[in-house]
GROMACS .gro file of C-alpha atoms in nm:
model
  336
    1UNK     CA    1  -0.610  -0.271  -1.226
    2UNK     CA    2  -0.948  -0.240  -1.131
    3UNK     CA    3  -1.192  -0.516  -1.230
    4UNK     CA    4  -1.397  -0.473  -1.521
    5UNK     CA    5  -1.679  -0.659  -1.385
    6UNK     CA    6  -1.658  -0.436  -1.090
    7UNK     CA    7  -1.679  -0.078  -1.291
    8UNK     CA    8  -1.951  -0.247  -1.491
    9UNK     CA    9  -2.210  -0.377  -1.183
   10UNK     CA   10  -2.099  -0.043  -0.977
   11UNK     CA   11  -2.068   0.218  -1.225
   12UNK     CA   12  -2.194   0.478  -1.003
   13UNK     CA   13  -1.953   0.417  -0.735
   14UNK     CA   14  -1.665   0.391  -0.981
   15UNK     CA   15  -1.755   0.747  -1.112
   16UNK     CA   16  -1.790   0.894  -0.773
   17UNK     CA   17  -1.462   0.767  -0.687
   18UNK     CA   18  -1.293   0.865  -0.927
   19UNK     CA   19  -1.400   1.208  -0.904
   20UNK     CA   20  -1.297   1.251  -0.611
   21UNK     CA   21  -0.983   1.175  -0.693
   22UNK     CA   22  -1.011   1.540  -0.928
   23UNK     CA   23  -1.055   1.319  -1.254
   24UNK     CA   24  -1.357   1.366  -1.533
   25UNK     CA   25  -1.393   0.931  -1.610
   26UNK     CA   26  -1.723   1.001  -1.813
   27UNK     CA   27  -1.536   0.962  -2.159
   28UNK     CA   28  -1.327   0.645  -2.015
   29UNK     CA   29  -1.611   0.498  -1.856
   30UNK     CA   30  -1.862   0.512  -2.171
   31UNK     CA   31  -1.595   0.373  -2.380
   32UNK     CA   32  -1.534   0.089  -2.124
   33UNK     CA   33  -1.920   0.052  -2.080
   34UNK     CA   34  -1.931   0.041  -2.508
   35UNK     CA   35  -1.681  -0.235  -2.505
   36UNK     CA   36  -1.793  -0.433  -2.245
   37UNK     CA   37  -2.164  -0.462  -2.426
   38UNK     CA   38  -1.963  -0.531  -2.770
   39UNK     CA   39  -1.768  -0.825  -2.533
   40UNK     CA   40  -2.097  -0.921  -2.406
   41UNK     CA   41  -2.268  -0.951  -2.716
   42UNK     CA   42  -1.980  -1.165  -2.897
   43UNK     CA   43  -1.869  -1.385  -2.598
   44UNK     CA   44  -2.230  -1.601  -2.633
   45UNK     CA   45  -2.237  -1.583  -3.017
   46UNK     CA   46  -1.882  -1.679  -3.033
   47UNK     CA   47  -1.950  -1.988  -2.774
   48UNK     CA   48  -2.296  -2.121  -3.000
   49UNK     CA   49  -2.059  -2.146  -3.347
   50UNK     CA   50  -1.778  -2.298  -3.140
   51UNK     CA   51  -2.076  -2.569  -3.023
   52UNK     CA   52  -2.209  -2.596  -3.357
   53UNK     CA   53  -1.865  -2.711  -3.476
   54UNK     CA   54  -1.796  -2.948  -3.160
   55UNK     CA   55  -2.134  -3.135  -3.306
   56UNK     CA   56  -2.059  -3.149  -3.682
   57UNK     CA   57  -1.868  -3.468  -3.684
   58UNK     CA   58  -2.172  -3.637  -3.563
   59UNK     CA   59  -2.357  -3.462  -3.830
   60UNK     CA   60  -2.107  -3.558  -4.101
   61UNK     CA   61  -2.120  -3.909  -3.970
   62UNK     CA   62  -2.523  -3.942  -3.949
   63UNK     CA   63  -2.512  -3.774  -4.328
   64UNK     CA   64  -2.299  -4.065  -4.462
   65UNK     CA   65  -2.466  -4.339  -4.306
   66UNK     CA   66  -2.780  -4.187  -4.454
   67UNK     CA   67  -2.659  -4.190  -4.783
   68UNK     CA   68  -2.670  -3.827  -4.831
   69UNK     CA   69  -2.415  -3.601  -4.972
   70UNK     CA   70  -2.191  -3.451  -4.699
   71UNK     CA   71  -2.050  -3.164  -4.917
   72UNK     CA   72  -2.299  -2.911  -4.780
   73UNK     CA   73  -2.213  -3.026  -4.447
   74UNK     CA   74  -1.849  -3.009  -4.491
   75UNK     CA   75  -1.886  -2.625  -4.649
   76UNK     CA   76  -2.076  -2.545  -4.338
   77UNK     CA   77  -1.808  -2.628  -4.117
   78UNK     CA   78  -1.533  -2.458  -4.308
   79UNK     CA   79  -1.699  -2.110  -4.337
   80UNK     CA   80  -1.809  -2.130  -3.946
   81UNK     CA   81  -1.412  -2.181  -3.900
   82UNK     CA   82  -1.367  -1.887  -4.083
   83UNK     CA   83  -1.627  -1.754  -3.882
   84UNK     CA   84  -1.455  -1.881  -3.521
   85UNK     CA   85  -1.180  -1.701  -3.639
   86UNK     CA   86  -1.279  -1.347  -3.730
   87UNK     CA   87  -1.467  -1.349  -3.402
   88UNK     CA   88  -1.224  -1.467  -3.187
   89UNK     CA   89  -0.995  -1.205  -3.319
   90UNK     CA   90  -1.260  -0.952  -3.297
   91UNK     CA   91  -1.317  -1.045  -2.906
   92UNK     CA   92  -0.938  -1.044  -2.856
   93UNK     CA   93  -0.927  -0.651  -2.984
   94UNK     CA   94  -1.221  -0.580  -2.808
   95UNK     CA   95  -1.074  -0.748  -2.486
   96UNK     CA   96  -0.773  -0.573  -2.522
   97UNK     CA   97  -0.925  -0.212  -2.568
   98UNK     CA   98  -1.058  -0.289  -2.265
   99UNK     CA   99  -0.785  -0.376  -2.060
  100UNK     CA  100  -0.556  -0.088  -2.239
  101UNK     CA  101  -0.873   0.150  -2.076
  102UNK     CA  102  -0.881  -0.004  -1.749
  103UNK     CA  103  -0.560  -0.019  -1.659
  104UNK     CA  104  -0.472   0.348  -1.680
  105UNK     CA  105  -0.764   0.396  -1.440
  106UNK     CA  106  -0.635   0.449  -1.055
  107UNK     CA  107  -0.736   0.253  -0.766
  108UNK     CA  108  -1.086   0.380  -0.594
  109UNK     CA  109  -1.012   0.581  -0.242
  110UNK     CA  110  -1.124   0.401   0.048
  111UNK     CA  111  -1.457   0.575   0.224
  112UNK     CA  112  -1.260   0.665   0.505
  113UNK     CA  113  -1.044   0.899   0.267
  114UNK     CA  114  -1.108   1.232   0.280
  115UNK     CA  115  -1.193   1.423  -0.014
  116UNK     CA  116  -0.945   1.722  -0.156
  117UNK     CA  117  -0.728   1.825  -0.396
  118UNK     CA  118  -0.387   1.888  -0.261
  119UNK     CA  119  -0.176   1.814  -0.001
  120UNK     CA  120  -0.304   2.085   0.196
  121UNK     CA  121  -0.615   1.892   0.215
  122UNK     CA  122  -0.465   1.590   0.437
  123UNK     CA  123  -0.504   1.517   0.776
  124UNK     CA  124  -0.321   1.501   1.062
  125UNK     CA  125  -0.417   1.158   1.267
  126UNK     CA  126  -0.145   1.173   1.548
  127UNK     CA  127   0.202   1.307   1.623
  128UNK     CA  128   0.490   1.182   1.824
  129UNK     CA  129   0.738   1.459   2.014
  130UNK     CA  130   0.789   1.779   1.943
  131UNK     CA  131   1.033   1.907   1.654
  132UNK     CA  132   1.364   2.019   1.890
  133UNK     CA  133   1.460   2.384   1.893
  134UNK     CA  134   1.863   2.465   1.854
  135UNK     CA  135   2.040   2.735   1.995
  136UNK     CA  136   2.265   2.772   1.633
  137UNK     CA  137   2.141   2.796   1.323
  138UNK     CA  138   2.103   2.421   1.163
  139UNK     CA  139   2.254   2.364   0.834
  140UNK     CA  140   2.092   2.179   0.531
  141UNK     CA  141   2.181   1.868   0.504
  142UNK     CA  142   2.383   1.930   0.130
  143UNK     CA  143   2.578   2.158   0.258
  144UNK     CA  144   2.687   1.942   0.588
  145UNK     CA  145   2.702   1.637   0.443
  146UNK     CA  146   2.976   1.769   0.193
  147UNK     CA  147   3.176   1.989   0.504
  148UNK     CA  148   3.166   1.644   0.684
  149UNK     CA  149   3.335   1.429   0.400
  150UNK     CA  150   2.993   1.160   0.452
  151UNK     CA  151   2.804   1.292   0.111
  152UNK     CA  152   2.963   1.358  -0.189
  153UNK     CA  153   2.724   1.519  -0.492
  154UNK     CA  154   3.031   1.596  -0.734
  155UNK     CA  155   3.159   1.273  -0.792
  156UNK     CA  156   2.809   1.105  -0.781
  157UNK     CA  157   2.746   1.331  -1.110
  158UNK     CA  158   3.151   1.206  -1.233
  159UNK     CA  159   3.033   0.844  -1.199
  160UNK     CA  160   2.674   0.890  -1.341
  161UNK     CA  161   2.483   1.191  -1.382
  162UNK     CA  162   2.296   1.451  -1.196
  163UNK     CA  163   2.128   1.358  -0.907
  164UNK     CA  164   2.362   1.042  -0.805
  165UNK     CA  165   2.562   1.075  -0.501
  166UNK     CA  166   2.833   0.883  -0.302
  167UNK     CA  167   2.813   0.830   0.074
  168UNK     CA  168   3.164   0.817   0.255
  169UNK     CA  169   3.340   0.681   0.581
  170UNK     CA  170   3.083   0.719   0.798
  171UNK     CA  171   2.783   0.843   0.577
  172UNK     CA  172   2.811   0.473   0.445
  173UNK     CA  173   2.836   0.307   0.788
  174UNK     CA  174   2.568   0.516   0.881
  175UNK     CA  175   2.307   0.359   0.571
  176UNK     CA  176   2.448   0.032   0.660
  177UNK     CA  177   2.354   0.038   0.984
  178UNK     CA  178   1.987   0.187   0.989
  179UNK     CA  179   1.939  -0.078   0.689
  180UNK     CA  180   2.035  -0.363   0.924
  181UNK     CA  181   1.830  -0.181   1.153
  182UNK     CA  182   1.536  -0.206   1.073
  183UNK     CA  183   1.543  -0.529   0.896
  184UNK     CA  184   1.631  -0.671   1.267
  185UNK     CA  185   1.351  -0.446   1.389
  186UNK     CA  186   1.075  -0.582   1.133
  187UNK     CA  187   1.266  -0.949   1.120
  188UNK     CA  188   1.254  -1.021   1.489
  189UNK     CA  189   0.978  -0.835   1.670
  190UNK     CA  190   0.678  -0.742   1.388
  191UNK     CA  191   0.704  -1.051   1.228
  192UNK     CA  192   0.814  -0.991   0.864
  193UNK     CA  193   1.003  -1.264   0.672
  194UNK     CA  194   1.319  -1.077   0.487
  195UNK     CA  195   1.362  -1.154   0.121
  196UNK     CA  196   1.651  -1.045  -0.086
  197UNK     CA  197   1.446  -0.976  -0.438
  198UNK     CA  198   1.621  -0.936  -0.809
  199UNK     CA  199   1.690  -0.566  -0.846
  200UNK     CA  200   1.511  -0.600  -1.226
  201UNK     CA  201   1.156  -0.674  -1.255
  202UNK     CA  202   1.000  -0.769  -1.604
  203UNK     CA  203   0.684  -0.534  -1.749
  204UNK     CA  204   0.429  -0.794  -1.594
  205UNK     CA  205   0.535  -0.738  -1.245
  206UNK     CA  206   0.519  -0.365  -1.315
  207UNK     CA  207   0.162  -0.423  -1.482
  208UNK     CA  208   0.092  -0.548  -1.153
  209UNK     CA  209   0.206  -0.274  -0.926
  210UNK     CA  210   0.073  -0.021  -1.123
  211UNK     CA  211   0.387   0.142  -1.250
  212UNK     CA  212   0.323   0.043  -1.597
  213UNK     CA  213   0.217   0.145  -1.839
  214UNK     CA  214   0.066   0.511  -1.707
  215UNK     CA  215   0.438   0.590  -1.533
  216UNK     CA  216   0.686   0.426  -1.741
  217UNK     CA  217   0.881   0.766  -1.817
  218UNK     CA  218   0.929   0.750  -1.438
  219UNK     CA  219   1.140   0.382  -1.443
  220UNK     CA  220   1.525   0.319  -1.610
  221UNK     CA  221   1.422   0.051  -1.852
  222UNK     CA  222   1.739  -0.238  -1.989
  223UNK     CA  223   1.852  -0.150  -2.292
  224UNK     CA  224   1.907  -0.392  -2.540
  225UNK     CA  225   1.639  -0.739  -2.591
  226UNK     CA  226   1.544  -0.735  -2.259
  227UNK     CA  227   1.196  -0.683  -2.097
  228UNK     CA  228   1.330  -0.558  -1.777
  229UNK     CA  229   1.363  -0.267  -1.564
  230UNK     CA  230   1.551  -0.163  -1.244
  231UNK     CA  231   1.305  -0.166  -0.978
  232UNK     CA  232   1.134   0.171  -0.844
  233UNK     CA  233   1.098  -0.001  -0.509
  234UNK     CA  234   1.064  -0.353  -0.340
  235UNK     CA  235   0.754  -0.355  -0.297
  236UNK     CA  236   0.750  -0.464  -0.676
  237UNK     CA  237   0.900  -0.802  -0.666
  238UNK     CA  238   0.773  -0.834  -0.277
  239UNK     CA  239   0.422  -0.777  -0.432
  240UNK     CA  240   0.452  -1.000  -0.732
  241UNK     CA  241   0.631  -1.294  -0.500
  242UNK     CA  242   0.254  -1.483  -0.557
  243UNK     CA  243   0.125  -1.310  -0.851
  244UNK     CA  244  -0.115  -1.560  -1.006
  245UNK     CA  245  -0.102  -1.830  -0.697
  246UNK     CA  246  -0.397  -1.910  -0.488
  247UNK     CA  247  -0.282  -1.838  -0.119
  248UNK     CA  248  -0.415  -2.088   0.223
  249UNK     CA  249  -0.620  -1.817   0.338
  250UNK     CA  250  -0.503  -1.972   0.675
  251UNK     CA  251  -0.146  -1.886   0.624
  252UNK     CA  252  -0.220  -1.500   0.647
  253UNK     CA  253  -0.107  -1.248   0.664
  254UNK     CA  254   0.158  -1.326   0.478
  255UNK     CA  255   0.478  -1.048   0.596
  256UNK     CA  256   0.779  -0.948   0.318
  257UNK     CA  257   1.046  -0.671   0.452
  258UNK     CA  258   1.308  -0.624   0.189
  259UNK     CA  259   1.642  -0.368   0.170
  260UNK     CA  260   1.677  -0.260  -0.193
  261UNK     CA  261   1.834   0.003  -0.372
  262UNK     CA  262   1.569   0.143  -0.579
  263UNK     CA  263   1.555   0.325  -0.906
  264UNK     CA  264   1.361   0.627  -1.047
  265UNK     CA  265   1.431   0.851  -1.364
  266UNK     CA  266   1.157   1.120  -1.126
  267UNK     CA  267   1.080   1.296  -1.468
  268UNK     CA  268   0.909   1.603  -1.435
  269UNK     CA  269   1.047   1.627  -1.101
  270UNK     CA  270   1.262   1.960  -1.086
  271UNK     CA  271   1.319   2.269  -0.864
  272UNK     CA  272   1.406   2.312  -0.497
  273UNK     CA  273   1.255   1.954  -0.408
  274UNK     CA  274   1.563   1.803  -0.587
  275UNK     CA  275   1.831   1.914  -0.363
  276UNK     CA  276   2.079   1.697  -0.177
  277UNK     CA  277   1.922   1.358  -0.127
  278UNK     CA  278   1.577   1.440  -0.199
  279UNK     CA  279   1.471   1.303  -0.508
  280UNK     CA  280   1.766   1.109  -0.619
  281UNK     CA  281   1.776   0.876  -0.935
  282UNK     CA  282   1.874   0.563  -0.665
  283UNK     CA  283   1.825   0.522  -0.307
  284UNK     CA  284   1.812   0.292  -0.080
  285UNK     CA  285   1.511   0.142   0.091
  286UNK     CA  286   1.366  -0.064   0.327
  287UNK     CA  287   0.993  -0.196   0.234
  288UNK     CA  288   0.752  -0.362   0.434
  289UNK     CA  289   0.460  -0.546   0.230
  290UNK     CA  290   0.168  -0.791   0.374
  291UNK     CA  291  -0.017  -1.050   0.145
  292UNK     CA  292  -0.398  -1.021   0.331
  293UNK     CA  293  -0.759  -1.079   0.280
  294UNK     CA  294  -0.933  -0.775   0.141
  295UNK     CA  295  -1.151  -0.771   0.461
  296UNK     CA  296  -0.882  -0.734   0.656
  297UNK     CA  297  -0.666  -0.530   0.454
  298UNK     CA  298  -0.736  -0.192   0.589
  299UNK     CA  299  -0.644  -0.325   0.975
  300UNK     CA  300  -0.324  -0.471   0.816
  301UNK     CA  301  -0.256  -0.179   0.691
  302UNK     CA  302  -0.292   0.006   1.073
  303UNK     CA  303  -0.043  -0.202   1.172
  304UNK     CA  304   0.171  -0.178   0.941
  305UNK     CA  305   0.240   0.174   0.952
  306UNK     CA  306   0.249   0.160   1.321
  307UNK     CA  307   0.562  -0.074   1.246
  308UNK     CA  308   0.690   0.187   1.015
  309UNK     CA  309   0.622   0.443   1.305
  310UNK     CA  310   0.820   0.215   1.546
  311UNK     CA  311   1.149   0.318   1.358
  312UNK     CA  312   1.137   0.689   1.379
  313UNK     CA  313   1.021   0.597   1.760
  314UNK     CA  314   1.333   0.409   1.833
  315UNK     CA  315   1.588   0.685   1.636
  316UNK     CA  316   1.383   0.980   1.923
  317UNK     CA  317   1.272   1.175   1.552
  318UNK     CA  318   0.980   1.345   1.619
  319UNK     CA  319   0.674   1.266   1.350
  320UNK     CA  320   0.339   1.378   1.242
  321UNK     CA  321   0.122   1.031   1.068
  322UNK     CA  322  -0.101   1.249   0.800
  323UNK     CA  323  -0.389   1.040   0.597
  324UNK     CA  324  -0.373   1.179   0.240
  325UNK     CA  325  -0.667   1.318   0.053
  326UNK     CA  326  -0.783   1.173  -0.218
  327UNK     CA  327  -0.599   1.418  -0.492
  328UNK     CA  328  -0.275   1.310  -0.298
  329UNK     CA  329  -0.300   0.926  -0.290
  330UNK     CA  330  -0.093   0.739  -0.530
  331UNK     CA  331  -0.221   0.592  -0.830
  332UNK     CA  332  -0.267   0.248  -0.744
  333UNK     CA  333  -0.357   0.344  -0.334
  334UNK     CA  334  -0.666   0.325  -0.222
  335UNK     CA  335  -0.540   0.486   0.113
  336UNK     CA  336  -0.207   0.621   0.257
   0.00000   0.00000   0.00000
C-alpha cells in the first residue's frame, strides 16, 4: 500500500505515476486528499479534549478543596467523554475510508520504467542463445505430454476440475528434479536461505502482498470459519516472514528461496492462453525473495533476476530478459 503521507506531500508525482500506468486517479486522489484534511483537522481537536480530560481530576480536586461545588465540573467531564467518543469513532471511519482508498491504489513505476500501454511496449534488455531450429515439425507440449504418458489433463479434471493436471513416471521425476534444482542452485551458490512456508496465508499477509482486497476473485479462499487462503505464490509468506519487525539493517540483504505449490482461481483468464500447463489452477514454484533497504532495492533486484537467469543458463534454454512497461507491471511492482 502506498503511504498516505507520501501521496499527500507528493501529490504531483503520485498522479503522474499513476497515469502512466493508463489509470485516471483524479477522483481517488481528491477523495484521499478530502479525507486526509478531515483526519487532519480531527487528529489535534481530538488530542486537546483527550488533554482536557487527563487534567480534570486536578480540577475536581482544586474545586473541593476550595469549597466550591464540583457538579459543573463533573458534567464537563462526562459530556467531553461523550465527546472523546463520537470523535474517536469519527477519526476511525475517516481513517478507514482512507486506507479502503489507498490500498486499491498500485505501486508507483520506478523512473527507469518505460512508459506504454501493452506488452508490446516492453523492452528487450539482453538475450541469451538463439531459439534452435528442428528439422521435424515440434509438437505442443499438450499433445506430447499426453502421447508420452508424463501429463495427464483427463484425470486432472476426474480428480478436480478443469484446468488440474497429473504428471506421471517421469513427468513427475522430471518436476522433482528441476525443484531440487534450483533450490541447490539458489541454496548453495547465490546465497538464499530455503524456507518451507504454510501453504495457507491469512487476509493480512495477502493485505500485505497486494493480493487483497483488489484480486481476491483471483485466490481459492477456506471455506468454513477460517480467514485463510491457499497461497497464489511463496513469495506471500516469504514476504510476510518479518511483517511488522524492525530488521538490523546490518543483517541485509536478507535471502528467502522457497518450493511451493501455488494456487490461483485465474478468473477472467480464458481462451488459447489456457492450454496444457499454461494457466493452471495449481503449479508448482520456486520463489526467490530478498528483505533490502529501499536504496538498494533496485540493485537487489539486478541480481536477483540474474540468479533467476542462471537457471535457464544451466538447462542451455535460450531467453530474452524484457523490462515491462508501465501498463504491464503488476499491481503492487514498481518494476519487472
Amino acid at each position: 500500500m502506498l503511504d498516505p503521507a507520501y501521496i499527500r506531500d507528493h501529490i504531483d508525482e503520485v498522479r503522474k505515476g499513476l497515469r502512466n500506468r493508463g489509470l485516471d486517479p483524479d477522483k481517488a486522489l481528491e477523495e484521499i486528499a478530502t479525507l486526509e484534511t478531515a483526519r487532519r483537522r480531527i487528529i489535534p481537536e481530538l488530542e486537546g479534549l483527550k488533554r482536557q480530560q487527563n487534567t480534570s481530576g486536578d480540577e475536581i480536586a482544586r474545586a473541593k478543596r476550595q469549597g466550591k461545588d464540583t457538579a459543573p465540573v463533573q458534567e464537563a467531564n462526562r459530556a467531553r467523554s461523550q465527546q472523546i467518543k463520537q470523535m474517536g469513532l469519527q477519526l476511525d471511519s475517516i481513517e478507514h475510508q482512507r486506507e479502503t482508498a489507498v490500498i486499491v491504489l498500485p505501486n508507483l513505476p520506478h523512473e527507469s520504467v518505460p512508459v506504454g500501454k501493452t506488452a508490446a511496449d516492453n523492452v528487450e534488455v539482453r538475450r541469451h542463445g538463439d531459439p534452435r531450429a528442428f528439422d521435424f515439425t515440434p509438437v505442443a507440449h499438450w499433445d506430447l505430454g499426453p502421447a508420452l504418458g508424463i501429463i495427464d489433463f483427463e484425470r486432472g479434471v476426474k480428480v478436480a476440475a478443469a484446468r488440474f493436471s497429473v504428471l506421471s513416471g517421469a513427468g513427475a521425476r522430471l518436476s522433482r528434479a528441476l525443484i531440487n534444482f534450483m533450490l541447490d542452485l539458489h541454496t548453495r551458490e547465490h546465497g538464499y536461505r530455503e524456507i518451507v512456508p504454510p501453504y495457507l496465508a491469512n487476509a493480512a499477509a495477502l493485505h500485505g502482498t497486494g493480493n487483497l482486497p483488489k484480486f481476491e476473485q483471483d485466490l481459492f479462499k477456506i471455506a468454513g470459519d477460517w480467514d485463510l487462503y491457499l497461497v497464489p505464490t511463496a513469495e506471500v509468506p516469504l514476504t510476510n516472514l518479518h511483517r511488522g519487525e524492525i530488521l538490523d539493517g546490518r543483517e541485509l540483504p536478507i535471502r528467502y528461496t522457497a518450493h511451493t505449490p501455488c494456487f490461483r482461481s485465474e478468473a477472467g483468464s480464458y481462451g488459447q492462453d489456457v492450454r496444457g500447463l499454461i494457466r493452471q489452477h495449481q503449479f508448482d514454484k520456486v520463489e526467490l525473495v530478498k528483505l533490502t533497504t529501499p536504496d538498494q532495492s533496485y540493485a537487489e533486484l539486478e541480481t536477483l533476476t540474474l540468479n533467476a537467469e542462471e537457471v535457464l543458463k544451466r538447462l542451455e534454454l535460450p531467453y530474452r530478459t524484457m523490462l515491462l512497461c508501465t501498463g504491464d507491471i503488476g499491481f503492487a511492482s514498481a518494476k519487472t
